Amino acid sequence: MYELNICHLYPDLLNLYGDRGNIIALKRRCEWRGINVNVSNISIGDNFDAESYDIIFLGGGQNYEQEILHDDVINQKGNEIRNAINNNKVFLAVCGGYQLLGKYYKTWDGKEIQFLDAVDFWTIGDKKRMIGDFVFECDFLKENGFDGKVVGFENHSGRTYLGPNVKPLGKIIKGYGNNGKDGFEGALYKNVYCTYSHGSLLPKNPAFADHLIALSLKQKYKDFVSLSYLNDEFEELANRTMIKRIIG
Ligand code: GLN
């Protein structure tokens, strides 16, 4: 029986708009297929051994929470996170968690905070927040006839800019994404998936959830070929209804 170990980093601090729903979706979609899932919650002061996990999740958090965990993430867990990324570990990072993986964050009121420098991007805040439902399109999801469209919700002051070796996660169809200017959303580097899309990202977008599950099973089990079929009639109806409503 296949088994996945998922780590939720800082679940008590990085969990805006129900970001934990992503973990629930991963777990449920695995269990429906007979794949066992263990979830570990690792926060400030906890020992973090990245090798014990197959998927590492960082949710969103405001500047306030980012400051609270700053010392722990930089000084206690930083090396482990950077090594895990270099060793192709699967990560999903949302908004505040996404920003943390980058080089620095300059807040809208001029404070510059050094972040993990695990992936080549940086974030600069602005007074005007970027808020709303949004839709973007991911090439890596365009398989089996699926159009790659993802629906999400964003709320951030930070504008993120990607370095030359980092690809965007997707192309904005409607909304702001990384910075409201270049038309891109999120970041993709090795097996690190970063997005501004909060809360119910994976429950709303089952194809994205399955992509992460299949990727981590492929990493772990040599004999893994593909995921078994699930009836996603309701999930797909909800997804298509929202996309139609947002795009207009
Ligand atoms: N501090 C960040 C910002 O406002 C993150 C916010 C969030 O995670 N929603 O840009």
GROMACS .gro file of C-alpha atoms and ligand atoms in nm:
model
  258
    1MET     CA    1   0.000   0.000   0.000
    2TYR     CA    2   0.132   0.342  -0.094
    3GLU     CA    3   0.176   0.598   0.182
    4LEU     CA    4   0.245   0.973   0.182
    5ASN     CA    5   0.375   1.183   0.470
    6ILE     CA    6   0.263   1.544   0.456
    7CYS     CA    7   0.411   1.819   0.671
    8HIS     CA    8   0.213   2.134   0.748
    9LEU     CA    9   0.473   2.392   0.849
   10TYR     CA   10   0.351   2.647   1.104
   11PRO     CA   11  -0.016   2.540   1.090
   12ASP     CA   12  -0.096   2.768   1.385
   13LEU     CA   13   0.047   3.074   1.207
   14LEU     CA   14   0.028   3.009   0.834
   15ASN     CA   15  -0.333   2.911   0.774
   16LEU     CA   16  -0.527   3.204   0.629
   17TYR     CA   17  -0.874   3.159   0.479
   18GLY     CA   18  -0.868   2.789   0.559
   19ASP     CA   19  -0.543   2.708   0.379
   20ARG     CA   20  -0.547   2.381   0.572
   21GLY     CA   21  -0.820   2.274   0.328
   22ASN     CA   22  -0.535   2.193   0.090
   23ILE     CA   23  -0.407   1.926   0.328
   24ILE     CA   24  -0.757   1.788   0.378
   25ALA     CA   25  -0.805   1.765   0.000
   26LEU     CA   26  -0.472   1.587  -0.051
   27LYS     CA   27  -0.550   1.342   0.230
   28ARG     CA   28  -0.905   1.268   0.115
   29ARG     CA   29  -0.815   1.220  -0.250
   30CYS     CA   30  -0.541   0.978  -0.144
   31GLU     CA   31  -0.762   0.787   0.097
   32TRP     CA   32  -1.040   0.749  -0.162
   33ARG     CA   33  -0.778   0.564  -0.365
   34GLY     CA   34  -0.651   0.350  -0.080
   35ILE     CA   35  -0.332   0.555  -0.029
   36ASN     CA   36  -0.247   0.610   0.336
   37VAL     CA   37  -0.162   0.966   0.449
   38ASN     CA   38   0.003   1.090   0.768
   39VAL     CA   39  -0.005   1.461   0.846
   40SER     CA   40   0.250   1.621   1.080
   41ASN     CA   41   0.209   1.970   1.219
   42ILE     CA   42   0.546   2.135   1.272
   43SER     CA   43   0.571   2.481   1.425
   44ILE     CA   44   0.805   2.711   1.618
   45GLY     CA   45   1.054   2.515   1.829
   46ASP     CA   46   0.965   2.179   1.672
   47ASN     CA   47   1.234   1.964   1.517
   48PHE     CA   48   1.198   1.961   1.137
   49ASP     CA   49   1.350   1.677   0.940
   50ALA     CA   50   1.245   1.735   0.578
   51GLU     CA   51   1.351   1.387   0.470
   52SER     CA   52   1.063   1.236   0.671
   53TYR     CA   53   0.806   1.401   0.442
   54ASP     CA   54   0.688   1.363   0.086
   55ILE     CA   55   0.497   1.692   0.060
   56ILE     CA   56   0.569   2.007   0.259
   57PHE     CA   57   0.298   2.271   0.284
   58LEU     CA   58   0.326   2.636   0.387
   59GLY     CA   59   0.005   2.838   0.403
   60GLY     CA   60  -0.054   3.212   0.398
   61GLY     CA   61   0.001   3.458   0.679
   62GLN     CA   62   0.000   3.833   0.723
   63ASN     CA   63   0.317   4.035   0.786
   64TYR     CA   64   0.243   3.994   1.158
   65GLU     CA   65   0.261   3.612   1.152
   66GLN     CA   66   0.559   3.622   0.915
   67GLU     CA   67   0.744   3.828   1.178
   68ILE     CA   68   0.652   3.591   1.463
   69LEU     CA   69   0.797   3.286   1.292
   70HIS     CA   70   1.082   3.471   1.120
   71ASP     CA   71   1.358   3.378   1.365
   72ASP     CA   72   1.255   3.010   1.374
   73VAL     CA   73   1.221   2.968   0.998
   74ILE     CA   74   1.548   3.147   0.918
   75ASN     CA   75   1.768   3.014   1.198
   76GLN     CA   76   1.620   2.671   1.281
   77LYS     CA   77   1.456   2.537   0.967
   78GLY     CA   78   1.617   2.738   0.686
   79ASN     CA   79   1.897   2.497   0.590
   80GLU     CA   80   1.664   2.201   0.600
   81ILE     CA   81   1.413   2.379   0.371
   82ARG     CA   82   1.682   2.489   0.122
   83ASN     CA   83   1.833   2.139   0.108
   84ALA     CA   84   1.494   1.977   0.063
   85ILE     CA   85   1.416   2.210  -0.229
   86ASN     CA   86   1.752   2.133  -0.394
   87ASN     CA   87   1.680   1.762  -0.348
   88ASN     CA   88   1.353   1.794  -0.541
   89LYS     CA   89   1.112   1.763  -0.248
   90VAL     CA   90   0.752   1.856  -0.336
   91PHE     CA   91   0.641   2.185  -0.178
   92LEU     CA   92   0.317   2.379  -0.196
   93ALA     CA   93   0.346   2.734  -0.063
   94VAL     CA   94   0.065   2.989  -0.049
   95CYS     CA   95   0.089   3.369  -0.030
   96GLY     CA   96   0.277   3.454   0.294
   97GLY     CA   97   0.439   3.106   0.280
   98TYR     CA   98   0.526   3.165  -0.087
   99GLN     CA   99   0.690   3.498  -0.004
  100LEU     CA  100   0.895   3.334   0.277
  101LEU     CA  101   1.076   3.106   0.031
  102GLY     CA  102   1.210   3.408  -0.159
  103LYS     CA  103   1.503   3.643  -0.099
  104TYR     CA  104   1.338   3.928   0.087
  105TYR     CA  105   1.017   4.116   0.153
  106LYS     CA  106   1.010   4.491   0.154
  107THR     CA  107   0.688   4.595   0.329
  108TRP     CA  108   0.475   4.881   0.196
  109ASP     CA  109   0.603   5.099   0.485
  110GLY     CA  110   0.967   5.042   0.391
  111LYS     CA  111   1.083   4.763   0.625
  112GLU     CA  112   1.310   4.512   0.449
  113ILE     CA  113   1.297   4.160   0.591
  114GLN     CA  114   1.541   3.891   0.474
  115PHE     CA  115   1.360   3.568   0.389
  116LEU     CA  116   1.490   3.217   0.314
  117ASP     CA  117   1.654   3.277  -0.025
  118ALA     CA  118   1.553   2.923  -0.115
  119VAL     CA  119   1.409   3.024  -0.454
  120ASP     CA  120   1.507   3.323  -0.667
  121PHE     CA  121   1.223   3.571  -0.623
  122TRP     CA  122   1.154   3.873  -0.404
  123THR     CA  123   0.852   4.069  -0.286
  124ILE     CA  124   0.782   4.439  -0.254
  125GLY     CA  125   0.471   4.560  -0.072
  126ASP     CA  126   0.240   4.838  -0.180
  127LYS     CA  127  -0.038   5.017   0.004
  128LYS     CA  128  -0.303   4.901  -0.240
  129ARG     CA  129  -0.385   4.536  -0.172
  130MET     CA  130  -0.467   4.296  -0.452
  131ILE     CA  131  -0.788   4.121  -0.353
  132GLY     CA  132  -1.042   3.900  -0.524
  133ASP     CA  133  -1.130   3.575  -0.694
  134PHE     CA  134  -0.897   3.507  -0.983
  135VAL     CA  135  -0.832   3.260  -1.261
  136PHE     CA  136  -0.500   3.149  -1.407
  137GLU     CA  137  -0.387   2.886  -1.651
  138CYS     CA  138  -0.113   2.630  -1.580
  139ASP     CA  139   0.063   2.448  -1.864
  140PHE     CA  140   0.162   2.159  -1.638
  141LEU     CA  141  -0.207   2.079  -1.582
  142LYS     CA  142  -0.288   2.062  -1.951
  143GLU     CA  143  -0.319   1.687  -1.989
  144ASN     CA  144  -0.600   1.442  -2.062
  145GLY     CA  145  -0.796   1.715  -2.238
  146PHE     CA  146  -0.797   1.948  -1.934
  147ASP     CA  147  -0.754   2.318  -2.018
  148GLY     CA  148  -0.527   2.394  -1.718
  149LYS     CA  149  -0.752   2.667  -1.573
  150VAL     CA  150  -0.729   2.712  -1.196
  151VAL     CA  151  -0.965   2.919  -0.981
  152GLY     CA  152  -0.848   3.084  -0.660
  153PHE     CA  153  -0.876   3.375  -0.421
  154GLU     CA  154  -0.597   3.627  -0.359
  155ASN     CA  155  -0.543   3.895  -0.093
  156HIS     CA  156  -0.194   4.040  -0.071
  157SER     CA  157  -0.005   4.364  -0.049
  158GLY     CA  158   0.321   4.207  -0.170
  159ARG     CA  159   0.419   4.216  -0.535
  160THR     CA  160   0.646   3.924  -0.624
  161TYR     CA  161   0.908   3.932  -0.900
  162LEU     CA  162   1.076   3.617  -1.034
  163GLY     CA  163   1.446   3.571  -1.110
  164PRO     CA  164   1.556   3.427  -1.447
  165ASN     CA  165   1.566   3.059  -1.340
  166VAL     CA  166   1.219   3.052  -1.191
  167LYS     CA  167   0.914   2.991  -1.407
  168PRO     CA  168   0.574   3.135  -1.325
  169LEU     CA  169   0.319   2.881  -1.204
  170GLY     CA  170   0.064   3.010  -1.451
  171LYS     CA  171  -0.065   3.287  -1.672
  172ILE     CA  172  -0.331   3.523  -1.538
  173ILE     CA  173  -0.668   3.507  -1.712
  174LYS     CA  174  -0.845   3.735  -1.464
  175GLY     CA  175  -0.708   3.897  -1.148
  176TYR     CA  176  -0.367   4.023  -1.030
  177GLY     CA  177  -0.134   3.729  -0.955
  178ASN     CA  178   0.229   3.798  -0.871
  179ASN     CA  179   0.238   4.172  -0.915
  180GLY     CA  180  -0.062   4.289  -1.116
  181LYS     CA  181   0.165   4.390  -1.403
  182ASP     CA  182   0.342   4.109  -1.586
  183GLY     CA  183   0.040   3.882  -1.628
  184PHE     CA  184   0.182   3.588  -1.435
  185GLU     CA  185   0.086   3.406  -1.119
  186GLY     CA  186   0.298   3.211  -0.871
  187ALA     CA  187   0.630   3.038  -0.915
  188LEU     CA  188   0.748   2.694  -1.020
  189TYR     CA  189   1.101   2.586  -0.937
  190LYS     CA  190   1.206   2.219  -0.931
  191ASN     CA  191   0.913   2.061  -0.740
  192VAL     CA  192   0.819   2.378  -0.551
  193TYR     CA  193   0.474   2.511  -0.639
  194CYS     CA  194   0.411   2.863  -0.514
  195THR     CA  195   0.086   3.053  -0.550
  196TYR     CA  196  -0.107   3.353  -0.422
  197SER     CA  197  -0.421   3.141  -0.426
  198HIS     CA  198  -0.560   3.088  -0.079
  199GLY     CA  199  -0.781   2.854   0.114
  200SER     CA  200  -0.960   2.610  -0.100
  201LEU     CA  201  -0.708   2.599  -0.386
  202LEU     CA  202  -0.685   2.219  -0.402
  203PRO     CA  203  -1.048   2.140  -0.308
  204LYS     CA  204  -1.158   2.379  -0.583
  205ASN     CA  205  -0.907   2.243  -0.835
  206PRO     CA  206  -0.889   1.863  -0.809
  207ALA     CA  207  -0.655   1.837  -1.109
  208PHE     CA  208  -0.396   2.043  -0.919
  209ALA     CA  209  -0.434   1.822  -0.609
  210ASP     CA  210  -0.387   1.508  -0.819
  211HIS     CA  211  -0.083   1.656  -0.991
  212LEU     CA  212   0.091   1.700  -0.653
  213ILE     CA  213  -0.015   1.356  -0.530
  214ALA     CA  214   0.108   1.183  -0.847
  215LEU     CA  215   0.434   1.378  -0.844
  216SER     CA  216   0.515   1.282  -0.485
  217LEU     CA  217   0.420   0.916  -0.540
  218LYS     CA  218   0.643   0.910  -0.847
  219GLN     CA  219   0.930   1.044  -0.637
  220LYS     CA  220   0.878   0.784  -0.367
  221TYR     CA  221   0.777   0.463  -0.548
  222LYS     CA  222   0.957   0.336  -0.856
  223ASP     CA  223   0.661   0.118  -0.956
  224PHE     CA  224   0.403   0.401  -0.941
  225VAL     CA  225   0.241   0.461  -1.280
  226SER     CA  226  -0.072   0.674  -1.240
  227LEU     CA  227  -0.356   0.758  -1.005
  228SER     CA  228  -0.683   0.571  -1.023
  229TYR     CA  229  -0.995   0.751  -1.149
  230LEU     CA  230  -1.221   0.944  -0.910
  231ASN     CA  231  -1.564   1.073  -0.997
  232ASP     CA  232  -1.517   1.452  -0.974
  233GLU     CA  233  -1.853   1.547  -1.119
  234PHE     CA  234  -1.941   1.788  -0.837
  235GLU     CA  235  -1.591   1.932  -0.799
  236GLU     CA  236  -1.571   1.995  -1.172
  237LEU     CA  237  -1.915   2.155  -1.183
  238ALA     CA  238  -1.819   2.391  -0.897
  239ASN     CA  239  -1.487   2.469  -1.064
  240ARG     CA  240  -1.637   2.545  -1.406
  241THR     CA  241  -1.922   2.750  -1.256
  242MET     CA  242  -1.678   2.973  -1.065
  243ILE     CA  243  -1.446   3.013  -1.362
  244LYS     CA  244  -1.736   3.116  -1.586
  245ARG     CA  245  -1.858   3.363  -1.322
  246ILE     CA  246  -1.514   3.522  -1.276
  247ILE     CA  247  -1.415   3.541  -1.640
  248GLY     CA  248  -1.763   3.663  -1.735
  249GLN     N1  249   0.213   3.955   0.406
  249GLN     C1  250   0.168   3.925   0.282
  249GLN     C2  251   0.103   4.034   0.201
  249GLN     O1  252   0.014   4.105   0.243
  249GLN     C3  253   0.092   3.796   0.281
  249GLN     C4  254  -0.055   3.806   0.294
  249GLN     C5  255  -0.123   3.676   0.283
  249GLN     O2  256  -0.068   3.566   0.305
  249GLN     N2  257  -0.252   3.684   0.253
  249GLN     O3  258   0.147   4.051   0.092
   0.00000   0.00000   0.00000
